[in-house]
Amino acid sequence: MDLVPALEEPLKQPLKSVLGPATAKVMAEHLGLHTVGDLLHHYPRRYEERGQLTHLADLPMDEHVTVVAQVADARLHSFASAKAPRGKGQRLEVTITDGSGRLQLVFFGNGVHKPHKELLPGTRAMFAGKVSVFNRRLQLAHPAYELLKGDSEEAVETWAGTLIPIYPATAKLESWKIGKAVQTVLPSAQEAVDPLPASLREGRGLVTLPEALLKIHRPHTKADIADARARLKWDEAFVLQVALARRRHADTQLPAVPRTARPDGILTAFDDRLPFTLTDGQKKVSTEIFTDLATDHPMHRLLQGEVGSGKTMVALRAMLAVVDAGGQAAMLAPTEVLAQQHHRSVTEMMGELAEGGMLGGAEHGTKVVLLTGSMGAAARRQALLDLVTGEAGIVIGTHALIEDKVQFHDLGLVVVDEQHRFGVEQRDALRGKGKQPPHLLVMTATPIPRTVAMTVFGDLETSVLDQLPAGRSPIATHVVPAADKPHFLARAWERVREEVAGGHQAYVVCPRIGDDTDEADDPKKARKSPEDEAEKRPPLAVLDIAEQLGHGPLRGLRVEVLHGRMHPDDKDAVMRRFAAGETDVLVATTVIEVGVNVPNATAMVIMDADRFGVSQLHQLRGRVGRGAAPGLCLLVSEMPEASAARQRLNAVASTLDGFELSRIDLEQRREGDVLGQAQSGVRSSLRVLAVIEDEEVIAEAREEAAALVAADPELERLPGLRTALDALLDEEREQYLEKG
């Protein structure tokens, strides 16, 4: 993070030949460590004490682990096999113990000689390998190991009475080898330039950066580890918040055209024809947005709201205000189904106001056009013409909006729906189509805990809609344990029939489409847990389930399928029939997760619900209970009751509060999933900062960063901080920050 010449030294060709080329290559390819500084910031995951060993009883299946234990027993067996038909095959079985449990190690063939000599009963060592099960017992096959001898001076120095750091490792490079490499480069830590201003560091009683690096890698006491972690957490939080504060500051320096609605324009005409009153939350958020739109620098606002809280209505009123002011508004949706759905609902809500320039169109009207990749050439040509002439005030589209040939007359507002599906390049490409930077409104229906919002969306002002519109009905959610209680599943299908008999409709959601080529509609979404791996059953598929239901429990009902691989026209036709009530049950993938609005749909059955994440289940559930009748969501799972997957489902069933669920989701997922690949496709830069636990540090760092950037936007007085920022904000990190 704070790379200076000594720390920028490449591991591959260091001056003092710090690491061998093979080790350096593995570090670069498997751990993303390229320089001395990268290695110093590769912190231990945990520490072992010589007298206090890992709990072998708690080892996770299928994971690469490092354990410290004592050899209890070692036996050499001979056996016959295809390679050694005369009974000359050799297998060494070693049992190790740590007091809490026992673990078997197994070595075969020529690989038995060295461990047979070295792993004698009573010997203590570190062992690393992948945990598997053989004959119902946990074992490590051919583990790497490092003896913990107490006799040589070097070993005494390294191990006696110390805390042994256990590093995040790979099958190609064991923890202790990483530890040795770190020891080699540790003297360079003295040259690390401190990014924290001295006044902040001293005011908060934090140790210097060189001291923190020394203590995290070679702690003598637990207090050393605590000091180091407290300091390194501040580094991560503060440098990140300074980067975000600088982006906010830079945005306020950009020029934008103020957009203010006319008192007698299209917005007023639209409000006058609304058949309901806006909620207090919608009014409050709209006021915040209109205030931003009226300023001469671009709005950057995140609108997060519960599923069904009326975000689309708020966004539409913002778009109409911009049209009133003579500009155009573009809404970017992640899928064609959602773009078509938005276009349909916007034109329905606007009525004749969406028919500007047409016969029978309202006097204040404008055109609302749809632009997607699969449109016919003639319709596409007309849409492009309407945009460049300014005839169309509102355009709703997918990535097709970003293409070079799309030109606007005067783009004033960009609305991005479901922010987490778009990368910064796409967002910026659309914003770049304005004569001056347009205003930006980002919407998400996935509630984001405050700390994540501060860390990932820190460059956006945040508005929250947490009030559901009047007339929304409660949704009852139940877990259906299909394996333990098959009659519960039979009852689930009866409930679907009852809803249909009552004049309503239902969704059935599956993780997979159903031909052999696909893993899921979006492979990243199909959640793989150790339990799934143990199951070895592929996730249930739309095409299979639809056929089984049509011939079985839902025989006689009108069942249709919807998935991401259908032709866009077919998808649209299916959605139109379902919306019109011509279909009783829609069997779909997560293509219906966001934005689909059919108030008459009251029931949803989610098959293999354990294959979805908490937030995704909450999203899906939000598709029912959108009308006056109460909603029902049934989470079908074959996972055993005690499994983590079932606990996740129980959490979803226990609350309708998306913010509460997003916290649970974050606590159950690893930090890197939230801020690393799952969020942005890029390795997370957070190593010791835990977003939920360190809420206070993040909030304080944000305040300190805002004050510092306001006083010195270019950080002229803080060269160390500038260096740290440059390291954080290489091209990869820039994308990570904005992609959120």
GROMACS .gro file of N, CA, C and O in nm, residues 597-695:
model
  396
  597ASN      N    1  -4.302  -0.674  -1.213
  597ASN     CA    2  -4.412  -0.626  -1.129
  597ASN      C    3  -4.545  -0.680  -1.178
  597ASN      O    4  -4.603  -0.630  -1.273
  598VAL      N    5  -4.593  -0.787  -1.114
  598VAL     CA    6  -4.725  -0.843  -1.147
  598VAL      C    7  -4.804  -0.852  -1.016
  598VAL      O    8  -4.791  -0.948  -0.941
  599PRO      N    9  -4.886  -0.749  -0.986
  599PRO     CA   10  -4.954  -0.744  -0.855
  599PRO      C   11  -5.041  -0.865  -0.826
  599PRO      O   12  -5.064  -0.898  -0.710
  600ASN      N   13  -5.088  -0.936  -0.930
  600ASN     CA   14  -5.177  -1.050  -0.906
  600ASN      C   15  -5.101  -1.176  -0.866
  600ASN      O   16  -5.161  -1.276  -0.828
  601ALA      N   17  -4.965  -1.174  -0.876
  601ALA     CA   18  -4.886  -1.292  -0.837
  601ALA      C   19  -4.869  -1.290  -0.686
  601ALA      O   20  -4.813  -1.196  -0.630
  602THR      N   21  -4.918  -1.395  -0.620
  602THR     CA   22  -4.918  -1.394  -0.472
  602THR      C   23  -4.829  -1.503  -0.411
  602THR      O   24  -4.801  -1.498  -0.292
  603ALA      N   25  -4.789  -1.604  -0.492
  603ALA     CA   26  -4.711  -1.714  -0.433
  603ALA      C   27  -4.583  -1.735  -0.510
  603ALA      O   28  -4.578  -1.717  -0.632
  604MET      N   29  -4.478  -1.773  -0.438
  604MET     CA   30  -4.351  -1.806  -0.502
  604MET      C   31  -4.292  -1.928  -0.433
  604MET      O   32  -4.286  -1.934  -0.311
  605VAL      N   33  -4.252  -2.027  -0.514
  605VAL     CA   34  -4.181  -2.144  -0.460
  605VAL      C   35  -4.039  -2.138  -0.516
  605VAL      O   36  -4.020  -2.135  -0.638
  606ILE      N   37  -3.939  -2.133  -0.428
  606ILE     CA   38  -3.799  -2.127  -0.473
  606ILE      C   39  -3.736  -2.263  -0.450
  606ILE      O   40  -3.718  -2.307  -0.336
  607MET      N   41  -3.706  -2.333  -0.561
  607MET     CA   42  -3.647  -2.467  -0.552
  607MET      C   43  -3.497  -2.455  -0.523
  607MET      O   44  -3.432  -2.362  -0.571
  608ASP      N   45  -3.442  -2.551  -0.448
  608ASP     CA   46  -3.300  -2.546  -0.412
  608ASP      C   47  -3.264  -2.407  -0.359
  608ASP      O   48  -3.164  -2.346  -0.399
  609ALA      N   49  -3.345  -2.357  -0.268
  609ALA     CA   50  -3.327  -2.219  -0.220
  609ALA      C   51  -3.189  -2.199  -0.158
  609ALA      O   52  -3.137  -2.087  -0.157
  610ASP      N   53  -3.128  -2.308  -0.107
  610ASP     CA   54  -2.995  -2.295  -0.044
  610ASP      C   55  -2.887  -2.258  -0.146
  610ASP      O   56  -2.777  -2.223  -0.108
  611ARG      N   57  -2.918  -2.267  -0.275
  611ARG     CA   58  -2.818  -2.233  -0.377
  611ARG      C   59  -2.813  -2.082  -0.404
  611ARG      O   60  -2.736  -2.037  -0.488
  612PHE      N   61  -2.900  -2.007  -0.340
  612PHE     CA   62  -2.904  -1.861  -0.361
  612PHE      C   63  -2.851  -1.789  -0.237
  612PHE      O   64  -2.859  -1.842  -0.126
  613GLY      N   65  -2.802  -1.668  -0.256
  613GLY     CA   66  -2.757  -1.586  -0.143
  613GLY      C   67  -2.876  -1.523  -0.071
  613GLY      O   68  -2.986  -1.516  -0.124
  614VAL      N   69  -2.852  -1.476   0.049
  614VAL     CA   70  -2.957  -1.415   0.131
  614VAL      C   71  -3.022  -1.296   0.060
  614VAL      O   72  -3.145  -1.287   0.049
  615SER      N   73  -2.940  -1.204   0.009
  615SER     CA   74  -2.996  -1.085  -0.056
  615SER      C   75  -3.076  -1.123  -0.179
  615SER      O   76  -3.179  -1.064  -0.210
  616GLN      N   77  -3.028  -1.225  -0.251
  616GLN     CA   78  -3.098  -1.266  -0.372
  616GLN      C   79  -3.234  -1.327  -0.340
  616GLN      O   80  -3.333  -1.300  -0.409
  617LEU      N   81  -3.241  -1.406  -0.233
  617LEU     CA   82  -3.370  -1.462  -0.191
  617LEU      C   83  -3.467  -1.351  -0.155
  617LEU      O   84  -3.585  -1.355  -0.188
  618HIS      N   85  -3.415  -1.249  -0.087
  618HIS     CA   86  -3.499  -1.135  -0.048
  618HIS      C   87  -3.550  -1.062  -0.172
  618HIS      O   88  -3.666  -1.020  -0.178
  619GLN      N   89  -3.462  -1.046  -0.271
  619GLN     CA   90  -3.502  -0.984  -0.398
  619GLN      C   91  -3.614  -1.062  -0.465
  619GLN      O   92  -3.712  -1.007  -0.511
  620LEU      N   93  -3.592  -1.193  -0.475
  620LEU     CA   94  -3.690  -1.279  -0.542
  620LEU      C   95  -3.825  -1.272  -0.470
  620LEU      O   96  -3.930  -1.256  -0.533
  621ARG      N   97  -3.820  -1.280  -0.338
  621ARG     CA   98  -3.944  -1.278  -0.259
  621ARG      C   99  -4.023  -1.150  -0.284
  621ARG      O  100  -4.146  -1.149  -0.278
  622GLY      N  101  -3.951  -1.042  -0.314
  622GLY     CA  102  -4.017  -0.913  -0.336
  622GLY      C  103  -4.105  -0.908  -0.460
  622GLY      O  104  -4.175  -0.810  -0.486
  623ARG      N  105  -4.103  -1.017  -0.540
  623ARG     CA  106  -4.190  -1.020  -0.659
  623ARG      C  107  -4.334  -1.054  -0.624
  623ARG      O  108  -4.422  -1.041  -0.707
  624VAL      N  109  -4.359  -1.106  -0.502
  624VAL     CA  110  -4.499  -1.138  -0.464
  624VAL      C  111  -4.546  -1.040  -0.358
  624VAL      O  112  -4.468  -0.964  -0.302
  625GLY      N  113  -4.678  -1.041  -0.333
  625GLY     CA  114  -4.734  -0.949  -0.232
  625GLY      C  115  -4.729  -0.805  -0.278
  625GLY      O  116  -4.722  -0.713  -0.199
  626ARG      N  117  -4.734  -0.784  -0.412
  626ARG     CA  118  -4.726  -0.647  -0.464
  626ARG      C  119  -4.864  -0.587  -0.485
  626ARG      O  120  -4.877  -0.476  -0.534
  627GLY      N  121  -4.968  -0.665  -0.453
  627GLY     CA  122  -5.103  -0.612  -0.466
  627GLY      C  123  -5.173  -0.613  -0.331
  627GLY      O  124  -5.109  -0.607  -0.227
  628ALA      N  125  -5.306  -0.625  -0.334
  628ALA     CA  126  -5.383  -0.619  -0.208
  628ALA      C  127  -5.382  -0.752  -0.134
  628ALA      O  128  -5.402  -0.757  -0.013
  629ALA      N  129  -5.360  -0.865  -0.207
  629ALA     CA  130  -5.365  -0.997  -0.141
  629ALA      C  131  -5.230  -1.030  -0.078
  629ALA      O  132  -5.126  -0.993  -0.132
  630PRO      N  133  -5.230  -1.099   0.037
  630PRO     CA  134  -5.103  -1.131   0.104
  630PRO      C  135  -5.016  -1.224   0.019
  630PRO      O  136  -5.067  -1.304  -0.059
  631GLY      N  137  -4.883  -1.213   0.036
  631GLY     CA  138  -4.790  -1.294  -0.042
  631GLY      C  139  -4.743  -1.415   0.037
  631GLY      O  140  -4.744  -1.416   0.160
  632LEU      N  141  -4.702  -1.519  -0.038
  632LEU     CA  142  -4.651  -1.639   0.025
  632LEU      C  143  -4.523  -1.680  -0.047
  632LEU      O  144  -4.520  -1.687  -0.169
  633CYS      N  145  -4.415  -1.704   0.029
  633CYS     CA  146  -4.289  -1.747  -0.033
  633CYS      C  147  -4.242  -1.874   0.037
  633CYS      O  148  -4.228  -1.877   0.159
  634LEU      N  149  -4.222  -1.981  -0.041
  634LEU     CA  150  -4.181  -2.110   0.014
  634LEU      C  151  -4.039  -2.143  -0.033
  634LEU      O  152  -4.013  -2.148  -0.153
  635LEU      N  153  -3.949  -2.163   0.063
  635LEU     CA  154  -3.808  -2.189   0.033
  635LEU      C  155  -3.783  -2.340   0.044
  635LEU      O  156  -3.778  -2.395   0.154
  636VAL      N  157  -3.771  -2.406  -0.070
  636VAL     CA  158  -3.756  -2.552  -0.072
  636VAL      C  159  -3.608  -2.588  -0.068
  636VAL      O  160  -3.529  -2.536  -0.146
  637SER      N  161  -3.572  -2.678   0.025
  637SER     CA  162  -3.430  -2.716   0.037
  637SER      C  163  -3.419  -2.861   0.083
  637SER      O  164  -3.500  -2.908   0.162
  638GLU      N  165  -3.315  -2.929   0.034
  638GLU     CA  166  -3.289  -3.066   0.081
  638GLU      C  167  -3.176  -3.069   0.184
  638GLU      O  168  -3.132  -3.175   0.226
  639MET      N  169  -3.127  -2.952   0.221
  639MET     CA  170  -3.015  -2.946   0.317
  639MET      C  171  -3.060  -2.992   0.456
  639MET      O  172  -3.173  -2.963   0.497
  640PRO      N  173  -2.972  -3.061   0.531
  640PRO     CA  174  -3.009  -3.104   0.667
  640PRO      C  175  -3.032  -2.985   0.760
  640PRO      O  176  -2.977  -2.876   0.738
  641GLU      N  177  -3.110  -3.008   0.862
  641GLU     CA  178  -3.153  -2.899   0.951
  641GLU      C  179  -3.036  -2.825   1.015
  641GLU      O  180  -3.040  -2.704   1.034
  642ALA      N  181  -2.930  -2.897   1.049
  642ALA     CA  182  -2.819  -2.833   1.122
  642ALA      C  183  -2.724  -2.755   1.031
  642ALA      O  184  -2.634  -2.688   1.079
  643SER      N  185  -2.742  -2.765   0.899
  643SER     CA  186  -2.644  -2.706   0.808
  643SER      C  187  -2.650  -2.553   0.807
  643SER      O  188  -2.753  -2.493   0.839
  644ALA      N  189  -2.537  -2.492   0.767
  644ALA     CA  190  -2.531  -2.345   0.758
  644ALA      C  191  -2.631  -2.295   0.654
  644ALA      O  192  -2.692  -2.188   0.669
  645ALA      N  193  -2.652  -2.376   0.549
  645ALA     CA  194  -2.745  -2.335   0.443
  645ALA      C  195  -2.887  -2.320   0.499
  645ALA      O  196  -2.957  -2.224   0.468
  646ARG      N  197  -2.927  -2.414   0.584
  646ARG     CA  198  -3.062  -2.406   0.643
  646ARG      C  199  -3.074  -2.287   0.738
  646ARG      O  200  -3.178  -2.221   0.745
  647GLN      N  201  -2.966  -2.258   0.812
  647GLN     CA  202  -2.969  -2.141   0.902
  647GLN      C  203  -2.990  -2.014   0.821
  647GLN      O  204  -3.062  -1.922   0.863
  648ARG      N  205  -2.926  -2.008   0.702
  648ARG     CA  206  -2.940  -1.892   0.615
  648ARG      C  207  -3.087  -1.878   0.572
  648ARG      O  208  -3.143  -1.769   0.573
  649LEU      N  209  -3.148  -1.990   0.536
  649LEU     CA  210  -3.288  -1.987   0.492
  649LEU      C  211  -3.380  -1.947   0.609
  649LEU      O  212  -3.476  -1.872   0.590
  650ASN      N  213  -3.349  -1.998   0.728
  650ASN     CA  214  -3.430  -1.962   0.845
  650ASN      C  215  -3.423  -1.811   0.870
  650ASN      O  216  -3.522  -1.748   0.909
  651ALA      N  217  -3.304  -1.753   0.847
  651ALA     CA  218  -3.288  -1.608   0.866
  651ALA      C  219  -3.378  -1.532   0.769
  651ALA      O  220  -3.444  -1.435   0.806
  652VAL      N  221  -3.382  -1.577   0.644
  652VAL     CA  222  -3.466  -1.509   0.544
  652VAL      C  223  -3.613  -1.522   0.583
  652VAL      O  224  -3.692  -1.427   0.571
  653ALA      N  225  -3.651  -1.642   0.631
  653ALA     CA  226  -3.791  -1.663   0.668
  653ALA      C  227  -3.831  -1.581   0.790
  653ALA      O  228  -3.948  -1.546   0.808
  654SER      N  229  -3.732  -1.545   0.873
  654SER     CA  230  -3.765  -1.481   1.001
  654SER      C  231  -3.788  -1.330   0.991
  654SER      O  232  -3.841  -1.270   1.082
  655THR      N  233  -3.746  -1.265   0.882
  655THR     CA  234  -3.763  -1.119   0.876
  655THR      C  235  -3.785  -1.071   0.733
  655THR      O  236  -3.734  -1.131   0.639
  656LEU      N  237  -3.860  -0.963   0.719
  656LEU     CA  238  -3.880  -0.900   0.588
  656LEU      C  239  -3.794  -0.774   0.577
  656LEU      O  240  -3.803  -0.700   0.479
  657ASP      N  241  -3.712  -0.750   0.680
  657ASP     CA  242  -3.629  -0.629   0.681
  657ASP      C  243  -3.501  -0.653   0.601
  657ASP      O  244  -3.411  -0.724   0.643
  658GLY      N  245  -3.495  -0.593   0.482
  658GLY     CA  246  -3.380  -0.614   0.394
  658GLY      C  247  -3.249  -0.567   0.453
  658GLY      O  248  -3.144  -0.625   0.427
  659PHE      N  249  -3.253  -0.463   0.536
  659PHE     CA  250  -3.129  -0.411   0.594
  659PHE      C  251  -3.074  -0.510   0.697
  659PHE      O  252  -2.955  -0.533   0.706
  660GLU      N  253  -3.166  -0.570   0.773
  660GLU     CA  254  -3.126  -0.672   0.870
  660GLU      C  255  -3.065  -0.792   0.795
  660GLU      O  256  -2.960  -0.844   0.832
  661LEU      N  257  -3.130  -0.832   0.686
  661LEU     CA  258  -3.080  -0.947   0.608
  661LEU      C  259  -2.945  -0.916   0.544
  661LEU      O  260  -2.860  -1.004   0.533
  662SER      N  261  -2.927  -0.792   0.501
  662SER     CA  262  -2.799  -0.759   0.437
  662SER      C  263  -2.685  -0.767   0.537
  662SER      O  264  -2.573  -0.802   0.504
  663ARG      N  265  -2.714  -0.737   0.663
  663ARG     CA  266  -2.612  -0.753   0.768
  663ARG      C  267  -2.580  -0.901   0.788
  663ARG      O  268  -2.464  -0.942   0.798
  664ILE      N  269  -2.686  -0.983   0.795
  664ILE     CA  270  -2.667  -1.128   0.813
  664ILE      C  271  -2.585  -1.182   0.696
  664ILE      O  272  -2.491  -1.259   0.713
  665ASP      N  273  -2.621  -1.138   0.576
  665ASP     CA  274  -2.553  -1.183   0.455
  665ASP      C  275  -2.404  -1.150   0.462
  665ASP      O  276  -2.318  -1.233   0.434
  666LEU      N  277  -2.376  -1.027   0.505
  666LEU     CA  278  -2.237  -0.981   0.511
  666LEU      C  279  -2.159  -1.057   0.617
  666LEU      O  280  -2.042  -1.089   0.600
  667GLU      N  281  -2.226  -1.088   0.730
  667GLU     CA  282  -2.157  -1.160   0.837
  667GLU      C  283  -2.127  -1.304   0.794
  667GLU      O  284  -2.029  -1.364   0.835
  668GLN      N  285  -2.216  -1.360   0.710
  668GLN     CA  286  -2.197  -1.500   0.671
  668GLN      C  287  -2.101  -1.517   0.554
  668GLN      O  288  -2.043  -1.621   0.536
  669ARG      N  289  -2.089  -1.412   0.471
  669ARG     CA  290  -1.996  -1.421   0.359
  669ARG      C  291  -1.861  -1.368   0.405
  669ARG      O  292  -1.853  -1.294   0.500
  670ARG      N  293  -1.756  -1.408   0.332
  670ARG     CA  294  -1.625  -1.353   0.368
  670ARG      C  295  -1.618  -1.210   0.319
  670ARG      O  296  -1.678  -1.172   0.219
  671GLU      N  297  -1.538  -1.129   0.389
  671GLU     CA  298  -1.522  -0.988   0.355
  671GLU      C  299  -1.487  -0.968   0.207
  671GLU      O  300  -1.539  -0.882   0.140
  672GLY      N  301  -1.396  -1.053   0.159
  672GLY     CA  302  -1.350  -1.038   0.022
  672GLY      C  303  -1.461  -1.053  -0.080
  672GLY      O  304  -1.456  -0.997  -0.188
  673ASP      N  305  -1.565  -1.132  -0.044
  673ASP     CA  306  -1.676  -1.147  -0.137
  673ASP      C  307  -1.750  -1.017  -0.155
  673ASP      O  308  -1.806  -0.989  -0.259
  674VAL      N  309  -1.755  -0.939  -0.047
  674VAL     CA  310  -1.834  -0.816  -0.051
  674VAL      C  311  -1.757  -0.706  -0.122
  674VAL      O  312  -1.809  -0.633  -0.203
  675LEU      N  313  -1.627  -0.696  -0.088
  675LEU     CA  314  -1.550  -0.584  -0.143
  675LEU      C  315  -1.452  -0.629  -0.250
  675LEU      O  316  -1.382  -0.549  -0.306
  676GLY      N  317  -1.447  -0.758  -0.273
  676GLY     CA  318  -1.352  -0.807  -0.373
  676GLY      C  319  -1.424  -0.856  -0.495
  676GLY      O  320  -1.503  -0.786  -0.554
  677GLN      N  321  -1.401  -0.984  -0.529
  677GLN     CA  322  -1.448  -1.029  -0.658
  677GLN      C  323  -1.598  -1.022  -0.676
  677GLN      O  324  -1.645  -0.986  -0.782
  678ALA      N  325  -1.673  -1.059  -0.574
  678ALA     CA  326  -1.818  -1.059  -0.593
  678ALA      C  327  -1.869  -0.918  -0.620
  678ALA      O  328  -1.965  -0.898  -0.692
  679GLN      N  329  -1.807  -0.819  -0.559
  679GLN     CA  330  -1.852  -0.681  -0.578
  679GLN      C  331  -1.799  -0.623  -0.707
  679GLN      O  332  -1.863  -0.544  -0.769
  680SER      N  333  -1.675  -0.657  -0.744
  680SER     CA  334  -1.615  -0.577  -0.850
  680SER      C  335  -1.530  -0.653  -0.949
  680SER      O  336  -1.482  -0.596  -1.044
  681GLY      N  337  -1.511  -0.781  -0.927
  681GLY     CA  338  -1.426  -0.855  -1.019
  681GLY      C  339  -1.278  -0.831  -0.995
  681GLY      O  340  -1.194  -0.871  -1.071
  682VAL      N  341  -1.246  -0.765  -0.885
  682VAL     CA  342  -1.106  -0.730  -0.858
  682VAL      C  343  -1.074  -0.771  -0.715
  682VAL      O  344  -1.159  -0.766  -0.627
  683ARG      N  345  -0.949  -0.812  -0.692
  683ARG     CA  346  -0.908  -0.853  -0.557
  683ARG      C  347  -0.933  -0.740  -0.458
  683ARG      O  348  -0.904  -0.625  -0.483
  684SER      N  349  -0.989  -0.771  -0.345
  684SER     CA  350  -1.019  -0.668  -0.245
  684SER      C  351  -0.890  -0.610  -0.188
  684SER      O  352  -0.793  -0.680  -0.167
  685SER      N  353  -0.893  -0.479  -0.161
  685SER     CA  354  -0.773  -0.419  -0.102
  685SER      C  355  -0.783  -0.423   0.051
  685SER      O  356  -0.696  -0.375   0.119
  686LEU      N  357  -0.892  -0.478   0.104
  686LEU     CA  358  -0.907  -0.482   0.250
  686LEU      C  359  -0.849  -0.613   0.303
  686LEU      O  360  -0.892  -0.720   0.264
  687ARG      N  361  -0.752  -0.600   0.393
  687ARG     CA  362  -0.691  -0.722   0.447
  687ARG      C  363  -0.720  -0.739   0.595
  687ARG      O  364  -0.737  -0.850   0.641
  688VAL      N  365  -0.721  -0.630   0.670
  688VAL     CA  366  -0.750  -0.644   0.814
  688VAL      C  367  -0.879  -0.573   0.853
  688VAL      O  368  -0.932  -0.596   0.961
  689LEU      N  369  -0.930  -0.487   0.767
  689LEU     CA  370  -1.051  -0.412   0.801
  689LEU      C  371  -1.172  -0.501   0.777
  689LEU      O  372  -1.188  -0.557   0.669
  690ALA      N  373  -1.256  -0.517   0.878
  690ALA     CA  374  -1.380  -0.596   0.863
  690ALA      C  375  -1.496  -0.497   0.862
  690ALA      O  376  -1.518  -0.425   0.958
  691VAL      N  377  -1.570  -0.496   0.750
  691VAL     CA  378  -1.664  -0.386   0.728
  691VAL      C  379  -1.771  -0.378   0.837
  691VAL      O  380  -1.807  -0.270   0.880
  692ILE      N  381  -1.824  -0.491   0.880
  692ILE     CA  382  -1.931  -0.485   0.982
  692ILE      C  383  -1.873  -0.454   1.121
  692ILE      O  384  -1.920  -0.367   1.192
  693GLU      N  385  -1.764  -0.525   1.157
  693GLU     CA  386  -1.709  -0.508   1.293
  693GLU      C  387  -1.647  -0.371   1.313
  693GLU      O  388  -1.648  -0.317   1.422
  694ASP      N  389  -1.588  -0.315   1.207
  694ASP     CA  390  -1.510  -0.192   1.224
  694ASP      C  391  -1.587  -0.068   1.182
  694ASP      O  392  -1.530   0.026   1.127
  695GLU      N  393  -1.717  -0.070   1.208
  695GLU     CA  394  -1.803   0.042   1.168
  695GLU      C  395  -1.749   0.175   1.222
  695GLU      O  396  -1.744   0.275   1.152
   0.00000   0.00000   0.00000
